[in-house]
C-alpha positions as a printed Julia matrix, in Angstrom:
215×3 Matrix{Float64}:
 169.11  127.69  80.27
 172.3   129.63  79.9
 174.23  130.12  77.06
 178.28  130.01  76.2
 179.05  131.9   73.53
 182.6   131.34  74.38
 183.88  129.61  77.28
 187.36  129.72  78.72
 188.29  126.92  77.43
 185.57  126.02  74.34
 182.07  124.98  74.77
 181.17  122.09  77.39
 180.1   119.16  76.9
 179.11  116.03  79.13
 178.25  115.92  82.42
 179.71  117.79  85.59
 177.54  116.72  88.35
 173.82  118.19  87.91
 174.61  120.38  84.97
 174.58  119.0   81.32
 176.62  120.56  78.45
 175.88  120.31  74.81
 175.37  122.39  71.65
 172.3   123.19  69.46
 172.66  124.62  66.27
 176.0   125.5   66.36
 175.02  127.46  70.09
 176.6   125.93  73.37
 174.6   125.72  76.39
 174.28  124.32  79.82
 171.31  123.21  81.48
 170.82  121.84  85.28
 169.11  117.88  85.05
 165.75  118.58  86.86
 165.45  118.24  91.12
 164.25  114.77  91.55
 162.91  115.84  94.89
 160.96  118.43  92.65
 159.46  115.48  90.24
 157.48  114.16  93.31
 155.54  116.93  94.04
 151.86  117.44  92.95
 151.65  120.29  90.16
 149.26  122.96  90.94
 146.19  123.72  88.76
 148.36  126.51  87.06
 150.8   124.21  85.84
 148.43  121.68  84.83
 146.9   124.52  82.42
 150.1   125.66  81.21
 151.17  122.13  80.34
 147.67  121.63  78.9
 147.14  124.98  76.35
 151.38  123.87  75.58
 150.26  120.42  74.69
 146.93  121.32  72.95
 148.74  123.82  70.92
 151.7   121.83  70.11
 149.4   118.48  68.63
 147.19  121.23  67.21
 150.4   122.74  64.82
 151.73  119.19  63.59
 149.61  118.84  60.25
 151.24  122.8   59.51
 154.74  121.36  59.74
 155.39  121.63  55.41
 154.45  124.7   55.49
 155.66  126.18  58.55
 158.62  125.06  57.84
 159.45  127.25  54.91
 157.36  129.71  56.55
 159.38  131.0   59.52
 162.74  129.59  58.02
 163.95  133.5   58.24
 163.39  133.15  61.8
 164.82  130.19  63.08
 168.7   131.94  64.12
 168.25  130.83  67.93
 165.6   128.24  67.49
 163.95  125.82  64.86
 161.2   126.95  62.57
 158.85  124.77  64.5
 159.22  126.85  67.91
 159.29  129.96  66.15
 155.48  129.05  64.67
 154.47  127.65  67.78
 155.81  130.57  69.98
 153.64  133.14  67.03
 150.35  130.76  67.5
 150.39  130.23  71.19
 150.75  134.08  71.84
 148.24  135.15  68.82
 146.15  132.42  67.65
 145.27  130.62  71.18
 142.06  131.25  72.86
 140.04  130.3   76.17
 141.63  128.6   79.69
 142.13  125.4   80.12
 139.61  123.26  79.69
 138.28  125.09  77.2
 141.3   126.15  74.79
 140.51  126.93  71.17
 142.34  128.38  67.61
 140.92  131.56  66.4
 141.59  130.43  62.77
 141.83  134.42  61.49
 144.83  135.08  63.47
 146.88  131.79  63.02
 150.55  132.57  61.29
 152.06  130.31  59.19
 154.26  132.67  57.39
 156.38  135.6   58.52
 158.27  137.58  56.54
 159.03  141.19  54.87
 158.14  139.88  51.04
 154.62  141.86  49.95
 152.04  139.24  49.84
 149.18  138.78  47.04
 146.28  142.08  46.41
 143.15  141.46  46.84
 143.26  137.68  47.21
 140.53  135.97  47.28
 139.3   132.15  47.22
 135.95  130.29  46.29
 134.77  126.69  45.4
 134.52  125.67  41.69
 130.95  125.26  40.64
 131.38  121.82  41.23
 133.04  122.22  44.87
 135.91  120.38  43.84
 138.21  122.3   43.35
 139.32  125.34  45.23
 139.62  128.85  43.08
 142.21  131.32  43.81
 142.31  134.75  42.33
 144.08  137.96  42.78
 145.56  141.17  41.57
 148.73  142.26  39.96
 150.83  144.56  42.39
 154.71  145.31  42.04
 156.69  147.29  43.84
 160.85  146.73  44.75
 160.93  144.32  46.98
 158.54  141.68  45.05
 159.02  140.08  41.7
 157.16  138.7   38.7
 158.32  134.84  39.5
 157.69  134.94  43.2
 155.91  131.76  43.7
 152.71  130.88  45.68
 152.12  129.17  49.09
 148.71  127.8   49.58
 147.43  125.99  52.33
 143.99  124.74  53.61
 142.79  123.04  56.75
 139.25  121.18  57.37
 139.06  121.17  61.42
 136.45  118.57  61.84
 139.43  115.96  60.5
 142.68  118.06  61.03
 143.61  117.84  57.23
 146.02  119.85  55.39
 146.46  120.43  52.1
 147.74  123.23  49.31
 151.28  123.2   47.64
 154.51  125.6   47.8
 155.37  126.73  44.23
 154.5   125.82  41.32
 152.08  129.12  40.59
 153.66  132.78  40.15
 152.49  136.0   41.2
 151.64  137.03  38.08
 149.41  134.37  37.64
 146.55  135.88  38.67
 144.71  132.86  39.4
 145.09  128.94  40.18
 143.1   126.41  41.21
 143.56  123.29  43.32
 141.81  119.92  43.03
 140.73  118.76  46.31
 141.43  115.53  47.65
 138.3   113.39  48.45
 138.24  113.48  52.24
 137.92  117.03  51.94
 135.36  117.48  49.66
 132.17  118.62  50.93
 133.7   119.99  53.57
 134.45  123.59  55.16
 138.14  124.83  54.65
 140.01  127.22  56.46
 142.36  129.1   53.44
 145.51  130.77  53.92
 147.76  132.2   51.31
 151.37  133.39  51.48
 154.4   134.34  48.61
 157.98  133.2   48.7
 160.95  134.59  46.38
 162.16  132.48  43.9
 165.36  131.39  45.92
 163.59  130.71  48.79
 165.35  133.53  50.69
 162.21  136.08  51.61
 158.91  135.32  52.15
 155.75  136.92  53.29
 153.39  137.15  55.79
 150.6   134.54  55.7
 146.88  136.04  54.74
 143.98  133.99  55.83
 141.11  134.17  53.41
 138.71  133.23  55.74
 136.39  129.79  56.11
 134.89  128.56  52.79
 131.93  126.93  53.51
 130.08  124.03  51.44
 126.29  124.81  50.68
């Protein structure tokens, strides 16, 4: 795909034989409409697992969508938050060849940013396993601030649930809790944690807190 920052006469758009003008996010671009002698021929086992670990991790990132969304929002200039978390997952958080693709939960990104995230986070079960506890320390420095608000997200794999909430709770907090809803309780939940600025403008980069497990 090439891009026109500015043409001769403008940006294209419309058809001129094989090639395809438009523009996407205020950027103008060309693109060539595919070979159809090309269509026709067999793909070869590398394509099939490219296609494959693209697909797998593409269905796999669909419940993240709230929270990516607000999570990469500082890096969507060329390309929608979406593609920026699924470009950061497929290179980081993808394991294995096809057939045998997997998410190493511990390295998934659903935040990225420059804001300083929460100290010494950490998250646990109520005694009653219905509600998840979050607790952490009080840190400052210049580029945080006392009503920077809280991003929490979990994820049960076994159903490819989501849940948490974006605001809401402020770093000085300390603490929250969230009640969980019933399909997930008695169940194991992946738990991330991230912080975004008050006017949405900064946020940071996403911890995971590791997999809390139901005894």
């Amino acid at each position: 795909m090439a891009k026109i920052r500015n043409g001769i006469f403008g940006p294209i758009h419309g058809k001129i034989g094989n090639v395809v003008g438009s523009t996407w996010k205020k950027i103008p671009y060309l693109r060539l409409l595919p070979d159809k002698t090309e269509i026709t021929k067999p793909a070869t086992p590398g394509q099939i697992a490219c296609r494959e670990k693209f697909r797998f991790v593409q269905e796999w990132l669909v419940p993240f969508y709230p929270y990516v969304t607000v999570g990469f929002k500082n890096f969507a200039k060329d390309k929608t938050e979406i593609n920026a978390a699924f470009s950061a997952n497929y290179k980081l958080a993808t394991v294995g060849a096809y057939p045998d693709l997997s998410i190493d939960y511990s390295k998934v990104v659903l935040s990225k940013g420059s804001l300083p995230g929460l100290f010494n986070a950490k998250a646990r079960l109520s005694a009653n396993a219905r509600e998840l506890e979050l607790s952490w320390e009080s840190n400052y420095n210049d580029d945080s601030s006392f009503d920077d608000l809280l991003i929490l997200t979990i994820y049960n794999r076994e159903l490819k649930i989501i849940d948490g909430f974006i605001g809401g709770v402020r770093r000085t907090d300390l603490k929250c809790s969230l009640k969980l809803i019933p399909k997930l309780l008695g169940k194991s939940l992946d738990v991330y944690v991230s912080v975004i600025s008050l006017n949405g403008k900064k946020v940071a980069n996403s911890e995971y807190l590791g997999r809390v497990e139901v005894l």
